Tab-separated table of C-alpha atoms in Angstrom:
chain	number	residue	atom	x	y	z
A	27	UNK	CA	13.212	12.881	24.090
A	28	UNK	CA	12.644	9.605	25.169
A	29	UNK	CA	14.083	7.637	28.854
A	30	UNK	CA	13.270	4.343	29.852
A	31	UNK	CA	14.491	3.159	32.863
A	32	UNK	CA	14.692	-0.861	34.498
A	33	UNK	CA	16.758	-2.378	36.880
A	34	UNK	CA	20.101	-3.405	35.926
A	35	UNK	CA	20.021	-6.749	37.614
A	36	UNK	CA	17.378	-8.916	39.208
A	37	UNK	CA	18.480	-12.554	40.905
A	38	UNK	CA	15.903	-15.709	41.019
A	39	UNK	CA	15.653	-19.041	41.644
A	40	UNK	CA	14.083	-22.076	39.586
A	41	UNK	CA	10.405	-21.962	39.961
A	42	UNK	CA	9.970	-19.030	40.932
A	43	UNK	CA	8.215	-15.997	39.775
A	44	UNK	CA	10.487	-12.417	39.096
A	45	UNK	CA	8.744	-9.350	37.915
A	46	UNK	CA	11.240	-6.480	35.992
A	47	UNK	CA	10.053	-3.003	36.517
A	48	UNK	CA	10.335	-0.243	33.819
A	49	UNK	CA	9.326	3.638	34.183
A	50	UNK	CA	9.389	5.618	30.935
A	51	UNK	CA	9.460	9.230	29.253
A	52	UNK	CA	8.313	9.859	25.625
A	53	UNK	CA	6.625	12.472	24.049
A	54	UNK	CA	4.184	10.816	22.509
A	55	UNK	CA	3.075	7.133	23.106
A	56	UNK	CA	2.638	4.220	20.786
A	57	UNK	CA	3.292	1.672	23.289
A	58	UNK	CA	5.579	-0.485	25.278
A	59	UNK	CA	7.175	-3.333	23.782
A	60	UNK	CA	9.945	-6.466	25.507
A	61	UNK	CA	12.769	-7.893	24.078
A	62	UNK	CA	14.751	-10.912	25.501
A	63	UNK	CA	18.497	-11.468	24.699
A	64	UNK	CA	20.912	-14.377	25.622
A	65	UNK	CA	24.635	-13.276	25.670
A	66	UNK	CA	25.868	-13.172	22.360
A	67	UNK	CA	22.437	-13.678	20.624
A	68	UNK	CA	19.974	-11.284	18.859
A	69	UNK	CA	17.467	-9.758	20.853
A	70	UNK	CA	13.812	-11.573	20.691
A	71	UNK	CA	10.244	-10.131	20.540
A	72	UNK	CA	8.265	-11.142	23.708
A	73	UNK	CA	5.331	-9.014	24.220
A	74	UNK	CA	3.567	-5.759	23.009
A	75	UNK	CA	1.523	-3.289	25.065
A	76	UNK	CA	-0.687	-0.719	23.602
A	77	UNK	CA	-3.789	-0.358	26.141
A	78	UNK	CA	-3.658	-0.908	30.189
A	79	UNK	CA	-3.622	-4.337	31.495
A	80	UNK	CA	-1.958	-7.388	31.949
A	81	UNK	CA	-1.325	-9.377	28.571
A	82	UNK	CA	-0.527	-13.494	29.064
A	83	UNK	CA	1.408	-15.392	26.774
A	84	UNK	CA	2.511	-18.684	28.359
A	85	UNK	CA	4.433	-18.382	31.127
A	86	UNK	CA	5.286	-14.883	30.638
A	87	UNK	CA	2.858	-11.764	30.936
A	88	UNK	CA	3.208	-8.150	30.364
A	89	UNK	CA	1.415	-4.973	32.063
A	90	UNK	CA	1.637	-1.509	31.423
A	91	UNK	CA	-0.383	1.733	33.104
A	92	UNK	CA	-0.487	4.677	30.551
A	93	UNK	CA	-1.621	7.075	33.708
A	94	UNK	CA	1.946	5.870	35.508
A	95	UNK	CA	4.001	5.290	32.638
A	96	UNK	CA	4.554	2.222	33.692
A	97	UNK	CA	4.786	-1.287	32.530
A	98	UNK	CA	6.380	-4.903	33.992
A	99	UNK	CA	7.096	-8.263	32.901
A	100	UNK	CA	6.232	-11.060	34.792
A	101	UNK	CA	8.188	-14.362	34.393
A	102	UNK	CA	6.522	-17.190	36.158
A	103	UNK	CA	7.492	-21.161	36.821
A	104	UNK	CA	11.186	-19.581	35.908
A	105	UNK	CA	13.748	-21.948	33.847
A	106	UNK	CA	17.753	-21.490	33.520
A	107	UNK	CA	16.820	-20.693	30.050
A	108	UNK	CA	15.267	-17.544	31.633
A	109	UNK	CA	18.807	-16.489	32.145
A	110	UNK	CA	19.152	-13.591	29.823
A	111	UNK	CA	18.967	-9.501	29.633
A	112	UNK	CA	15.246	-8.270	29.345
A	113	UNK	CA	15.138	-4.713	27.745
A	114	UNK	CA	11.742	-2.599	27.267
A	115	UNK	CA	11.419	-0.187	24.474
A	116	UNK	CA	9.332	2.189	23.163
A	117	UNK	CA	8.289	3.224	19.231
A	118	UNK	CA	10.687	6.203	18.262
A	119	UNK	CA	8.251	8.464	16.547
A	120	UNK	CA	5.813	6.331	15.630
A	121	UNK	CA	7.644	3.547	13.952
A	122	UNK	CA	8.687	0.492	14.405
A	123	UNK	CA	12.681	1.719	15.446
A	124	UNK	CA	12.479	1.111	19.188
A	125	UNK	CA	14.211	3.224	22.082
A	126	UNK	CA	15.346	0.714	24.384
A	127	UNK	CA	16.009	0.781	28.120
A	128	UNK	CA	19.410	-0.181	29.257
A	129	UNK	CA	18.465	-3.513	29.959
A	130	UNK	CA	18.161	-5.646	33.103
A	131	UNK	CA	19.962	-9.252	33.438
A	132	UNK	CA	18.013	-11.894	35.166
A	133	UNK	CA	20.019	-14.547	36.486
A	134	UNK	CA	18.295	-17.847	37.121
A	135	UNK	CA	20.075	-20.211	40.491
A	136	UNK	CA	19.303	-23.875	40.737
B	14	UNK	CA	11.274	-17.945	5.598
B	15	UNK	CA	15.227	-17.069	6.305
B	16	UNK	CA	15.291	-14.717	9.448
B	17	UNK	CA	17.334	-11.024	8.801
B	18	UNK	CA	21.220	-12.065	7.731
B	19	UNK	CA	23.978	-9.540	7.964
B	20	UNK	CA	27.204	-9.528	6.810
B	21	UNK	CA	29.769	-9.736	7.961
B	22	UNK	CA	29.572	-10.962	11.408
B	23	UNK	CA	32.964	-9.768	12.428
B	24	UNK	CA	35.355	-7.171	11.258
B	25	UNK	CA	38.654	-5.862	12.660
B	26	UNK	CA	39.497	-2.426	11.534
B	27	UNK	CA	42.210	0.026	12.500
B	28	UNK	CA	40.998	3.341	13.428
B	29	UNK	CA	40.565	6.142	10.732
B	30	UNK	CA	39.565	3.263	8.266
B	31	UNK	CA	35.648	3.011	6.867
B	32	UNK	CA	33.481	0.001	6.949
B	33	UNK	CA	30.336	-0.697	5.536
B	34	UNK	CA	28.071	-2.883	6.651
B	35	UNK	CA	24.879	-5.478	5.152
B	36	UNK	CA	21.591	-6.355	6.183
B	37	UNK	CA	19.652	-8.632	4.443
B	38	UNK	CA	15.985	-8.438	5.815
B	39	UNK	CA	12.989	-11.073	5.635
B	40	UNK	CA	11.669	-11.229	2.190
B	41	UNK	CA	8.493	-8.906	2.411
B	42	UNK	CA	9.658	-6.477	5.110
B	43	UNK	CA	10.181	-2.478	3.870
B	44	UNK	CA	11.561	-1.317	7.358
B	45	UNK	CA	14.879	-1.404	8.611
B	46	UNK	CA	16.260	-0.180	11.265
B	47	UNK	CA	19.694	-0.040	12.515
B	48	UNK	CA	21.303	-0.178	16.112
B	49	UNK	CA	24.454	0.262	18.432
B	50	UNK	CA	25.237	-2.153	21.192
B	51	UNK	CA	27.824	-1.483	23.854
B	52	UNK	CA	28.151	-2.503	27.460
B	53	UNK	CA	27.758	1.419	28.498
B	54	UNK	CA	25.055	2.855	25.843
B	55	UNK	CA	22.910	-0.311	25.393
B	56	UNK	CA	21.030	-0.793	22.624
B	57	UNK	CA	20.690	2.352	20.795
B	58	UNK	CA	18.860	2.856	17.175
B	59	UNK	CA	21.143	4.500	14.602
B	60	UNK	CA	18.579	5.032	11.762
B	61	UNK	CA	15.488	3.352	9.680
B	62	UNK	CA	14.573	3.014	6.323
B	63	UNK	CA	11.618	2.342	4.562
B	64	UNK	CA	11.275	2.055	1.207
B	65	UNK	CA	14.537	3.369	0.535
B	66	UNK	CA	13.806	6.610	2.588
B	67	UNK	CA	15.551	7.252	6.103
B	68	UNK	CA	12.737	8.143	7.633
B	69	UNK	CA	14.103	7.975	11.552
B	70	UNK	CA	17.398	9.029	12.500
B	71	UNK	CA	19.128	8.495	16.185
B	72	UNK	CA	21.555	10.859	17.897
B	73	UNK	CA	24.955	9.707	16.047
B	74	UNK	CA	27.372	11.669	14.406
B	75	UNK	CA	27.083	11.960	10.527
B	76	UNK	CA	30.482	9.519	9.859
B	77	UNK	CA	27.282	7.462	10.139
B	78	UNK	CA	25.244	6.783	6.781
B	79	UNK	CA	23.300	4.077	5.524
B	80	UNK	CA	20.771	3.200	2.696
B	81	UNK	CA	18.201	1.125	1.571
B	82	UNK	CA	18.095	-0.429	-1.940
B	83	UNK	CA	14.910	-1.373	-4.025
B	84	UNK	CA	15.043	-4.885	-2.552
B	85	UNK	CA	14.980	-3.737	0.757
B	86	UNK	CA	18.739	-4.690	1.790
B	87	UNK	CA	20.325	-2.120	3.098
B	88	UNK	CA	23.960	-0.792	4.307
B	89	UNK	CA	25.273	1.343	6.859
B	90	UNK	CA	28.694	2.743	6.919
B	91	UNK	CA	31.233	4.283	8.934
B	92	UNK	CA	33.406	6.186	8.137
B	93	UNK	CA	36.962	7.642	9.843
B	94	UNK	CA	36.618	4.832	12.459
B	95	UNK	CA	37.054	5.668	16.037
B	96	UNK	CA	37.950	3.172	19.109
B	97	UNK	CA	34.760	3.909	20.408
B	98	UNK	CA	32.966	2.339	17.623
B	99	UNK	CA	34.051	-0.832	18.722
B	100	UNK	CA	30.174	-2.248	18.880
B	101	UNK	CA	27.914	-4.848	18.007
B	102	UNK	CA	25.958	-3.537	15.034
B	103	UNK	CA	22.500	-5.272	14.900
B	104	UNK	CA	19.955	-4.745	11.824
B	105	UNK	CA	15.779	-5.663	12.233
B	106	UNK	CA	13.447	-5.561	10.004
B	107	UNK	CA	9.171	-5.262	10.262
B	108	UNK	CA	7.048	-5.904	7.987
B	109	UNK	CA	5.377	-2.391	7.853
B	110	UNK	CA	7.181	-0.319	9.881
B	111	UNK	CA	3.967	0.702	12.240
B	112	UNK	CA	4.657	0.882	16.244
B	113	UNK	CA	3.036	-2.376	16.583
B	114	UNK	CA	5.462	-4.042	14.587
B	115	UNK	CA	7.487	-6.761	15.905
B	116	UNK	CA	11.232	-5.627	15.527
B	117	UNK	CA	12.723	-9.202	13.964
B	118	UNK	CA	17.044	-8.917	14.978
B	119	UNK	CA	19.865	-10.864	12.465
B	120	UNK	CA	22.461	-11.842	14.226
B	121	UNK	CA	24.784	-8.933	14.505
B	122	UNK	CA	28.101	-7.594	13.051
B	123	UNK	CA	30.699	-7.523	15.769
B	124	UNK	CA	32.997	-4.234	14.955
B	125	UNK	CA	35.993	-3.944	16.623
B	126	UNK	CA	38.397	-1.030	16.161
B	127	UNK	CA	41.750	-1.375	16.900
C-alpha cells in the first residue's frame, strides 16, 4: 500500500519562512507531488518531484530524498494568502490518481 | 480553456437513495480521476478513467461506480446512500494520465446525506 504522513498543523507569521515535512511508503515510486487548498476551494498543483533536490518556483520550493523517503515544502517571504491546507501525494500505480497525505493547515498571523 | 466543471455542486439526499454525479474535464484531457473528502479520511481517490477504461480503483465499497464516456465526461454514482457518505466529491482531470501529470481539481460536489 501506500502512507504518507505530514503534520497536521504548522503556525507562522508574515514574512517568515515555514517548511512542512512529509515521510512516505509506496511500493513503487513515481514521485512526490504538492497540492495547496483554501477552505472550501479545489485543491491546486504546486510542485512536482521526480529526482533528489530542491526544486524553486517563486517563493515556494520543493525537496525530496528518494534514499529517506522524504520530501518538504518550503514557503518563504510568507503572505496571509499562504493560509491554506498543504497535502503531498504520491502517483497510485503509476498514474496520474494521487494518494494524498492527510494534509497539514498552515496558518499565517499578522 | 474552461477549468474541470462538475455538476451539481450540492445535493441533499436521504439515506438509502442513489446519486450520480458529473464531471466535465478540460477539453483534451483522457484521465479522470475521482476523490472523497472528509474531515477524518482526507482526500482519498475513488477511481480513474482513461479512455473510457477504469484503469485505477481505490479501497471503496462497490455501491461506488462510475464511467467515462467517448468525450471524456464522466459520472460516478452511489448507490443505497449511507450517512457516512456525506463528502465533498472532487473530479481532476490530466492530460495523459502519466505520474508527472498535473492533477487539474473542478470545484467539487458537496454530498450531504441526511
Amino acid at each position: 500500500g501506500q502512507s504518507l504522513e505530514q503534520p497536521s498543523e504548522v503556525t507562522a507569521v508574515e514574512g517568515a519562512i515555514v517548511q512542512i515535512n512529509c515521510t512516505y511508503q509506496t511500493s513503487g515510486f513515481y514521485g512526490l507531488s504538492w497540492y495547496q487548498q483554501h477552505d472550501g476551494g479545489a485543491p491546486t498543483f504546486l510542485s512536482y518531484n521526480a529526482l533528489d533536490g530542491l526544486e524553486e518556483t517563486g517563493r515556494f520550493s520543493s525537496f525530496l530524498s528518494r534514499s529517506d523517503s522524504y520530501g518538504y515544502l518550503l514557503l518563504q517571504e510568507l503572505q496571509m494568502k499562504d493560509s491554506a491546507s498543504y497535502f503531498c501525494a504520491v502517483p497510485h500505480r503509476g498514474y496520474s490518481t494521487l494518494t494524498f497525505g492527510k494534509g497539514t493547515m498552515l496558518l499565517v498571523s499578522p | 480553456k474552461a477549468g474541470v466543471t462538475q455538476t451539481p455542486r450540492y445535493l441533499i439526499k436521504t439515506r438509502g437513495q442513489q446519486v450520480t454525479l458529473s464531471c466535465s474535464p478540460i477539453s483534451g484531457h483522457r484521465s479522470v480521476s475521482w476523490y472523497q473528502q472528509t474531515p477524518g479520511q482526507g482526500l482519498q481517490f475513488l477511481f480513474e478513467y482513461f479512455s473510457e477504461t477504469q484503469r485505477n480503483k481505490g479501497n471503496f465499497p462497490g455501491r461506488f461506480s462510475g464511467r467515462q464516456f467517448s468525450n471524456s465526461r464522466s459520472e460516478m454514482n452511489v448507490s443505497t446512500l449511507e450517512l457516512g457518505d456525506s463528502a465533498l466529491y472532487l473530479c481532476a482531470s490530466s492530460l495523459t494520465g502519466r505520474p508527472d501529470n498535473e492533477q487539474f481539481f473542478g470545484p467539487g460536489t458537496r454530498l450531504t446525506v441526511l
